[in-house]
Structure formats: structure tokens, C-alpha cells
Short mmCIF file of C-alpha atoms and ligand atoms in Angstrom, two decimals:
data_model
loop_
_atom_site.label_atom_id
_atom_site.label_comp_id
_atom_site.label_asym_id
_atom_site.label_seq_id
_atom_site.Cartn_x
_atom_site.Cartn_y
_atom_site.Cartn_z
CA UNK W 30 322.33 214.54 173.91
CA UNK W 31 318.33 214.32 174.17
CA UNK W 32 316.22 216.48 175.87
CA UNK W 33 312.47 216.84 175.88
CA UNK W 34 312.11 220.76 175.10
CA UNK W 35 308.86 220.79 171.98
CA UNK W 36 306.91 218.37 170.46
CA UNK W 37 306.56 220.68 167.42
CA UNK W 38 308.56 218.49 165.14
CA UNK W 39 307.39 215.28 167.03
CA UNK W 40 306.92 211.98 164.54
CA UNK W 41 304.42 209.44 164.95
CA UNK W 42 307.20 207.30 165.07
CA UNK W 43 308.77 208.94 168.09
CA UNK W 44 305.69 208.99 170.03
CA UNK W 45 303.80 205.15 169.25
CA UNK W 46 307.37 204.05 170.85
CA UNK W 47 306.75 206.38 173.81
CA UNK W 48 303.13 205.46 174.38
CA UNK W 49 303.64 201.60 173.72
CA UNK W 50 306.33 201.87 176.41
CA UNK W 51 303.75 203.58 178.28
CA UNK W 52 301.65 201.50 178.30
CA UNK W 53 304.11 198.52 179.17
CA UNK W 54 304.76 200.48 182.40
CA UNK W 55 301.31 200.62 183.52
CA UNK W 56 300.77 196.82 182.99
CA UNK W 57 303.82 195.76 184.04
CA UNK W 58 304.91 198.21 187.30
CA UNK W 59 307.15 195.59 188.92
CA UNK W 60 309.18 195.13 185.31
CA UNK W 61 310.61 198.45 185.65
CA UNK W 62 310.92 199.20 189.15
CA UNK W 63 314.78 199.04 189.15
CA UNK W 64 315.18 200.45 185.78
CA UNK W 65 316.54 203.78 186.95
CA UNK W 66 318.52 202.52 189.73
CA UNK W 67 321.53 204.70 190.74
CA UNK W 68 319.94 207.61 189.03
CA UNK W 69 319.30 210.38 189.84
CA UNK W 70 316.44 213.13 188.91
CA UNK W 71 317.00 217.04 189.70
CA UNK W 72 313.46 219.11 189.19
CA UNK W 73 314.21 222.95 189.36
CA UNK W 74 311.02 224.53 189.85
CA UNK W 75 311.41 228.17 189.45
CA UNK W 76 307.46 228.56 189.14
CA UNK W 77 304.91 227.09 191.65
CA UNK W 78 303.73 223.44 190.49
CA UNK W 79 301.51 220.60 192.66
CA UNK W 80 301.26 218.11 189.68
CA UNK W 81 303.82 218.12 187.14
CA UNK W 82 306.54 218.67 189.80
CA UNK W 83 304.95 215.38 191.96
CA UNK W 84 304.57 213.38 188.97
CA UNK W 85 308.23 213.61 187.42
CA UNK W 86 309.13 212.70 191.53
CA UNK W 87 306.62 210.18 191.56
CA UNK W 88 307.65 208.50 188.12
CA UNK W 89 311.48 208.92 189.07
CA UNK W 90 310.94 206.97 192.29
CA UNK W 91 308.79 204.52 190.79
CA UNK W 92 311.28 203.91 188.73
CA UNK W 93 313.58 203.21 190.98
CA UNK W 94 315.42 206.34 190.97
CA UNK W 95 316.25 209.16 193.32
CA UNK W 96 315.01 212.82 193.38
CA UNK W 97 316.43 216.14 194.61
CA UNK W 98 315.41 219.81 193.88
CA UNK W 99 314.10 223.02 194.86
CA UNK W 100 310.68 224.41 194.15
CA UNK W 101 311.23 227.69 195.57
CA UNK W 102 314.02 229.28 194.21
CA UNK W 103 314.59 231.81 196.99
CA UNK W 104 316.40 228.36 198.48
CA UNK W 105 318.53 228.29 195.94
CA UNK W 106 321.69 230.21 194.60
CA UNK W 107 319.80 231.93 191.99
CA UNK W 108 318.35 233.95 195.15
CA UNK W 109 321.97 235.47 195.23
CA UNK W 110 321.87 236.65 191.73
CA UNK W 111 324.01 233.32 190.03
CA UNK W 112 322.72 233.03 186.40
CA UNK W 113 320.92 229.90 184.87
CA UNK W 114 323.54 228.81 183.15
CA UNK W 115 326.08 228.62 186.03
CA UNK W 116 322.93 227.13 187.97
CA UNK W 117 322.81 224.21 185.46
CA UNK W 118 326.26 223.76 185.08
CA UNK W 119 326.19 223.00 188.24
CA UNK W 120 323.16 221.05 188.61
CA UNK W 121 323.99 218.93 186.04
CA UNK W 122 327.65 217.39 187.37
CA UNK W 123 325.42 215.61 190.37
CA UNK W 124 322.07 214.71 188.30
CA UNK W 125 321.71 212.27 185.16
CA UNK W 126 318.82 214.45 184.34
CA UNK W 127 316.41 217.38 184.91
CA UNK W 128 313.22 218.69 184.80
CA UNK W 129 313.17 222.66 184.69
CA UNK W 130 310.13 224.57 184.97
CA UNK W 131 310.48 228.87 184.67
CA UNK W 132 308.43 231.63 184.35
CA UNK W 133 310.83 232.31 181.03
CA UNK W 134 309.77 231.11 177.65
CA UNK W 135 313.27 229.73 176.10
CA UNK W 136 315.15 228.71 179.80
CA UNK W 137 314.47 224.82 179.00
CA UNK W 138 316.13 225.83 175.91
CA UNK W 139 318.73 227.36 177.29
CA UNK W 140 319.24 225.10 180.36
CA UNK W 141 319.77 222.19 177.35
CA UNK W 142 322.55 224.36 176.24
CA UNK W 143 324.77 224.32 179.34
CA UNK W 144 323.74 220.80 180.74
CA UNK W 145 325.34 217.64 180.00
CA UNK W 146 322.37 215.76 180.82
CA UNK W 147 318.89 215.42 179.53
CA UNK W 148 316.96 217.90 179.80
CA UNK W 149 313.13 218.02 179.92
CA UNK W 150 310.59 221.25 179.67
CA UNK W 151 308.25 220.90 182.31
CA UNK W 152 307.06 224.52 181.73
CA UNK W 153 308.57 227.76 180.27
CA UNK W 154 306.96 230.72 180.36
CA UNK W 155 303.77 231.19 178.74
CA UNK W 156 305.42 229.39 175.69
CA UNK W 157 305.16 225.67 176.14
CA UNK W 158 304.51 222.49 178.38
CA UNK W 159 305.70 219.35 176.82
CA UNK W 160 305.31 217.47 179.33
CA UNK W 161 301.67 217.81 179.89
CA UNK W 162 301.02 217.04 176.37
CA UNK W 163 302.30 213.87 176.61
CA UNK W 164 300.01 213.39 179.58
CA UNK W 165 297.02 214.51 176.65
CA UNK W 166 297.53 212.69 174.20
CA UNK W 167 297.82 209.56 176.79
CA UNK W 168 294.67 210.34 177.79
CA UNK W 169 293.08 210.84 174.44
CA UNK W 170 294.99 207.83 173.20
CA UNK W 171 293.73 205.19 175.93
CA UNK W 172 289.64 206.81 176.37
CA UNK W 173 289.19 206.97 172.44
CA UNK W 174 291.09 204.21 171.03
CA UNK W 175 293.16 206.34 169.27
CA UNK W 176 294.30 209.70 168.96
CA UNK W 177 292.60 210.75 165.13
CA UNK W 178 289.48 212.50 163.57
CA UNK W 179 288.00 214.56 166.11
CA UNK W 180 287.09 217.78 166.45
CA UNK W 181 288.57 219.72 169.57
CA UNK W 182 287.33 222.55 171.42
CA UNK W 183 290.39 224.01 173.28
CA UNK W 184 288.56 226.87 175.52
CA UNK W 185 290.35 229.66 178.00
CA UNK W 186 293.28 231.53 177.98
CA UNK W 187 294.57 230.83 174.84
CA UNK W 188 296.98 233.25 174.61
CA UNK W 189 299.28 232.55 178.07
CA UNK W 190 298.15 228.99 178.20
CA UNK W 191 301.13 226.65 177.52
CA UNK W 192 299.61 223.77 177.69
CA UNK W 193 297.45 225.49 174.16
CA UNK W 194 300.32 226.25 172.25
CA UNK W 195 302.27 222.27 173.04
CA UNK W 196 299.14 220.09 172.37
CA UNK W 197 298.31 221.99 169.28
CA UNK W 198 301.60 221.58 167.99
CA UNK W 199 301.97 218.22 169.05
CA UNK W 200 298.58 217.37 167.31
CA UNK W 201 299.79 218.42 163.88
CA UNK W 202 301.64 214.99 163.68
CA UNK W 203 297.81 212.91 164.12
CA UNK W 204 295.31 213.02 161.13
CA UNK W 205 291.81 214.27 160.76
CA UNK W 206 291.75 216.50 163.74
CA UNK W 207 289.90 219.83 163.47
CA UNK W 208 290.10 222.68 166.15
CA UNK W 209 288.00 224.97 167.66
CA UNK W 210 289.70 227.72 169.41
CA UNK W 211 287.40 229.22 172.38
CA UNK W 212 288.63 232.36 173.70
CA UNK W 213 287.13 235.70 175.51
CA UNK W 214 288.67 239.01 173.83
CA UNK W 215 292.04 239.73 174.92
CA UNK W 216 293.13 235.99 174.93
CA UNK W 217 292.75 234.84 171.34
CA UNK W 218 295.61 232.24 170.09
CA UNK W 219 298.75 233.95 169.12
CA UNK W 220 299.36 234.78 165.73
CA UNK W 221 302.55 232.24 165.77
CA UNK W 222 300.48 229.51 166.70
CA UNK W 223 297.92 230.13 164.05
CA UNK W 224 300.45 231.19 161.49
CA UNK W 225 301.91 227.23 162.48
CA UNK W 226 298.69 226.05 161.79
CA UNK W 227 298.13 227.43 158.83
CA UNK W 228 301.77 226.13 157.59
CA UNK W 229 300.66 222.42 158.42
CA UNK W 230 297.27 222.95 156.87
CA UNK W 231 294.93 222.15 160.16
CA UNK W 232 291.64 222.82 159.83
CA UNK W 233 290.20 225.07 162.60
CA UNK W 234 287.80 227.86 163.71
CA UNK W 235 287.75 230.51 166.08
CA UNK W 236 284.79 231.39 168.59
CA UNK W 237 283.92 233.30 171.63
CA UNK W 238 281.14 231.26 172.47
CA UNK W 239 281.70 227.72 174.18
CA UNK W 240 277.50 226.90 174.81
CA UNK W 241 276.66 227.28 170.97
CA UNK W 242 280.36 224.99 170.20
CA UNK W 243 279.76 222.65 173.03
CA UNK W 244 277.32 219.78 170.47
CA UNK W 245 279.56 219.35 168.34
CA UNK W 246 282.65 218.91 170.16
CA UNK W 247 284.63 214.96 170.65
CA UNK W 248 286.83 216.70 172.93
CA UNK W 249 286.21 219.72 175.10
CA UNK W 250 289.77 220.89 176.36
CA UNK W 251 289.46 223.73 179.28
CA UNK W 252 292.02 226.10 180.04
CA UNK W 253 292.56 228.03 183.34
CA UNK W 254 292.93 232.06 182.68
CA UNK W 255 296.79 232.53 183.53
CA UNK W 256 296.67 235.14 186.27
CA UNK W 257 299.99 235.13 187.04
CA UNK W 258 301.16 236.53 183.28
CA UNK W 259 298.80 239.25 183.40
CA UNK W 260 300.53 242.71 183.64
CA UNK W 261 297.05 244.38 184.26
CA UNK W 262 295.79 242.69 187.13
CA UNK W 263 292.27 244.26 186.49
CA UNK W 264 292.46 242.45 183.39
CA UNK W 265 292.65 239.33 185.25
CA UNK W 266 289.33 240.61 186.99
CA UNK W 267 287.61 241.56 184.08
CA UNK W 268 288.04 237.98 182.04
CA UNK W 269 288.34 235.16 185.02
CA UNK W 270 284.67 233.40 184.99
CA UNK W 271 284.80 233.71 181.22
CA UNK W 272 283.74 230.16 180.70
CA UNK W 273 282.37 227.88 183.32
CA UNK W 274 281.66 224.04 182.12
CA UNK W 275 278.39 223.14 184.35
CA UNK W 276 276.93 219.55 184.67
CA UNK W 277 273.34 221.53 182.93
CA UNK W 278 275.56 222.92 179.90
CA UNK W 279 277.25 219.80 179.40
CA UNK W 280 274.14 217.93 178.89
CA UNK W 281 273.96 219.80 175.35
CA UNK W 282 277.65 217.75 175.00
CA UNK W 283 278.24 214.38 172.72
CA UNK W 284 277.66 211.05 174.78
CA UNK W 285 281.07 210.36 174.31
CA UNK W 286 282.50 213.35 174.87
CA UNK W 287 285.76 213.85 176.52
CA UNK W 288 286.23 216.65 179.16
CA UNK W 289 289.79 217.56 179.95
CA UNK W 290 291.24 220.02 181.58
CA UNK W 291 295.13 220.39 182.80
CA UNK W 292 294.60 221.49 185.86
CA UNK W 293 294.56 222.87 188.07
CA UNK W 294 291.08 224.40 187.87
CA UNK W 295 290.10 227.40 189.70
CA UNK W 296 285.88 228.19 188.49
CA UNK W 297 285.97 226.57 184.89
CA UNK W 298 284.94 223.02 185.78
CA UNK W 299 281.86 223.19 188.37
CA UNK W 300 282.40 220.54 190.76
CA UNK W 301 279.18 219.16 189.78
CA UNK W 302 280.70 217.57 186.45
CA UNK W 303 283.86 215.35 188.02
CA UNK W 304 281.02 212.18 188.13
CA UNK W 305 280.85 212.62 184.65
CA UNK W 306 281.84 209.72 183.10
CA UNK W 307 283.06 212.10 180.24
CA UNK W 308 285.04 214.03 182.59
CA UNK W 309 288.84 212.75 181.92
CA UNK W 310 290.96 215.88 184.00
CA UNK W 311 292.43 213.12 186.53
CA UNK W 312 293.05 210.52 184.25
CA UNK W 313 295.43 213.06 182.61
CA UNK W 314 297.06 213.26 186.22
CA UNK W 315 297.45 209.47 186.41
CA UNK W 316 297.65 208.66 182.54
CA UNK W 317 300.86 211.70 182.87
CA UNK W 318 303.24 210.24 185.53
CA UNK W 319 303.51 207.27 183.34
CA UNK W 320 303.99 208.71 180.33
CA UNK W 321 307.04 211.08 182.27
CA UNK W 322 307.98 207.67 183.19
CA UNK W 323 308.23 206.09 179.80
CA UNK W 324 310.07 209.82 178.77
CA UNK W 325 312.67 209.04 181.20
CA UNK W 326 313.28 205.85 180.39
CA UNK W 327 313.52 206.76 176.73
CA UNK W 328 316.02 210.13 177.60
CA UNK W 329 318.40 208.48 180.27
CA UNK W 330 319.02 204.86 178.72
C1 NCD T 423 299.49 223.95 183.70
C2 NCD T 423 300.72 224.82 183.65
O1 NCD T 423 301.48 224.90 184.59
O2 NCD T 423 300.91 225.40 182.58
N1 NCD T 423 299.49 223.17 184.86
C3 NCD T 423 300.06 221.94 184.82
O3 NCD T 423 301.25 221.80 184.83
N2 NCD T 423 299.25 220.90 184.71
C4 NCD T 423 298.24 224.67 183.50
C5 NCD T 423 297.96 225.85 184.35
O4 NCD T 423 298.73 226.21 185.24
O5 NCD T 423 296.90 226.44 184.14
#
């Protein structure tokens, strides 16, 4: 059985098949329009979601497949205490495959345990989000030509943001990429993360100041500061506004910078910089729904 949980052991060889198939899709729509015909999707949302939850719909009908789900679980039996598992178990006898996204780190794991269908990690927990990598390293892939020898300055909550710990991961498998991790006090990188680093030999840095890192940056990867995991919530106060990416501090960036962000933003992209040429957050919206296409296609055929 495949499922889609980490791209921490992802080969190049894996993912130039995804992204040429990618690719395919998005020149050739009509080719695949019937290619999931008779199947169907179930996305459990246990976490609130605009994009990732519209995009695995939006790819599933597009490819001529059907959709059903909750993304409230107080709708659902898990509101009268049934367990994941059973949840799955059950979930999984009417869908060919599913998207799961919980506030847990490890349910994707363990949802891929008890289904007999693909499963796919759109989100667990503060640990990792797959799915939104791929939409990355689309992005990257198709605005620079390739996805090698740059530097990257990821920048935010790097210690609850997902989406951090999955594209660093999955970047291990490209060459010549150097990091620079941005991060207030309090929100630093986890020590696993680093300690993975270290193990594959990636060259990085670590800063609290985004202005002085901005110059040298190819890519300049925001983060939003994860309210939701903080236990504190004056915490939350204390560090949201942390870094703010303004049309004015941006002219200190590269010419060909890229600006990406996963979204959704609350302050740390002004408003003033989506014009920007170099600003790439919604072609990671649009480059991601066909990439979850291509990942369906690869996981149900
Ligand atoms: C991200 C997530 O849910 O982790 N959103 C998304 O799916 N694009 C990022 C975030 O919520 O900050």
C-alpha cells in the first residue's frame, strides 16, 4: 500500500516522476480529466483548512473523481468519542483514498495503519505537511528552472510550523542548497530538525534578524506564527508581528528573488508586496492542486 505521510526519505527519482507528471497535467488538462473516474476521495479535516482542503477537492474533481468529507469534526462520529482508528476503518471501506489533516503529529501515520487505502498527510500536528511541500518545490521548480544551489531564508515560527520541518526535509534530496533559519526567541527550529540536518550534512545558519539576511537570500520563505499550538496565549501576543516583509524592505532583496509564503498570511506579507513580480505565495496555491493531482494519480493507479 502507498501513502503520502514524509518526504524525509524522498528520492530524486520519486519526485522528477511526480513533477514531470505534473507538469503533463497542467499542459494537457483534458488528457486526464477521466483518469479518476469512479473514484472516490474522502478528506477528513480534523483542523480548520481553506487551501489544502479545496485543492485535494479541486484536483480530485478535476480529475474526474468524486469527493466526500467532513471539515468539522463535531459532524462526525469522532464527536461521540469513536477513536481514529475505528473512524478510518470505516472511512476507508467507501473511499479509494484519503486525505487526513489533525491537530496530532503521528495520526496520518496512524490512519495509514488501519486504512486499506492510500493515505496522504495533509497536515499533522505541528510535525509535518507533505503536501504543501510538494506545492514548494513546484513552485521553486517551474520560477527557477530548477530546484538547486540557492540559499533559503525560511523566516517565522519555526518551531510549530509544519510546513518548516517537510520542505527542509524534503530539500535534503536537491544539491547545493544552503539555509538560513529566521526565527524570534522562543521559536527556533527544533533540535530534531537540526540534528537531521546535521546527519545529511546541509549547510545552514541561524538568525534573528530577517532585514540584515534579506540581500543575500534566492528564496525568502515566510512562515505564519502558529497561534493555535501556543499553550501561553500571551506568548502568541508577545511574538506575532515578529517579522513583517514590506514592499520598502524588500527593495534591499535579489532581483530575482523568490517570495513564498504558505499561506495563509495574517501581518507577515504587507499587502503592498503581492505586485511583486518576486512574490510567488499564489503560484504555490495554483502550482499545489496540480501537483496533489499528479500525487493522486501516482497513489491510486
Ligand atoms: C499551513 C498549515 O496548515 O500548516 N497552511 C497550509 O496548509 N497552506 C500553514 C499555516 O497554517 O500557517
Amino acid at each position: 500500500m502507498k501513502h503520502l505521510l514524509t518526504l524525509e526519505n524522498m528520492t530524486r527519482e520519486w519526485w522528477d516522476k511526480l513533477h514531470a507528471k505534473t507538469l503533463d497535467i497542467m499542459a494537457h488538462p483534458e488528457q486526464y480529466a477521466e483518469s479518476c473516474k469512479g473514484k472516490l476521495l474522502a478528506t477528513l479535516f480534523f483542523e480548520p483548512s481553506t487551501r489544502t482542503r479545496f485543492s485535494f477537492q479541486a484536483a480530485m474533481l478535476r480529475l474526474g473523481g468524486t469527493i466526500f468529507g467532513f471539515d468539522d469534526p463535531a459532524t462526525s462520529s469522532t464527536a461521540k468519542g469513536e477513536s481514529l482508528a475505528d473512524t478510518i476503518r470505516v472511512v476507508a471501506s467507501f473511499a479509494d483514498i484519503i486525505a487526513i489533516r489533525s491537530p496530532n503529529a503521528g495520526d496520518a501515520e496512524l490512519a495509514a495503519k488501519y486504512s486499506g487505502v492510500p493515505v496522504i498527510n495533509a497536515g499533522d500536528g505541528a510535525h509535518l505537511h507533505p503536501t504543501q511541500t510538494l506545492a514548494d518545490l513546484t513552485t521553486i521548480a517551474i520560477r527557477r528552472g530548477s530546484i538547486c544551489n540557492f540559499k533559503i531564508g525560511i523566516a517565522g515560527d519555526l518551531k510549530y510550523g509544519r510546513t518548516v520541518r517537510a520542505l527542509v526535509t524534503a530539500l535534503a534530496a536537491f544539491p547545493g542548497i544552503e539555509y538560513v533559519l529566521i526565527s524570534p526567541p522562543g521559536l527556533d527550529i527544533p533540535r530534531d530538525v537540526l540534528e537531521f540536518m546535521d546527519s545529511r550534512g546541509l549547510k545552514y545558519s541561524q538568525t534573528r534578524d530577517l532585514e540584515a539576511a534579506i540581500p543575500d537570500l534566492d528564496i525568502i520563505y515566510m512562515t505564519r506564527i502558529q497561534k493555535e499550538r501556543f499553550a501561553v496565549p500571551e506568548l502568541y501576543d508577545k511574538l506575532k508581528g515578529s517579522y513583517i516583509l514590506t514592499a520598502e524592505t524588500l527593495r534591499r532583496a535579489k532581483p530575482d528573488a523568490l517570495i513564498m509564503h504558505p499561506l495563509p498570511r495574517v501581518d507577515e506579507i504587507s499587502e503592498d508586496v503581492d505586485a511583486d513580480p518576486r512574490a510567488a505565495y499564489f503560484d504555490q496555491v495554483r502550482y499545489g492542486m496540480y501537483a496533489r493531482m499528479s500525487l493522486i494519480l501516482s497513489l491510486i493507479s
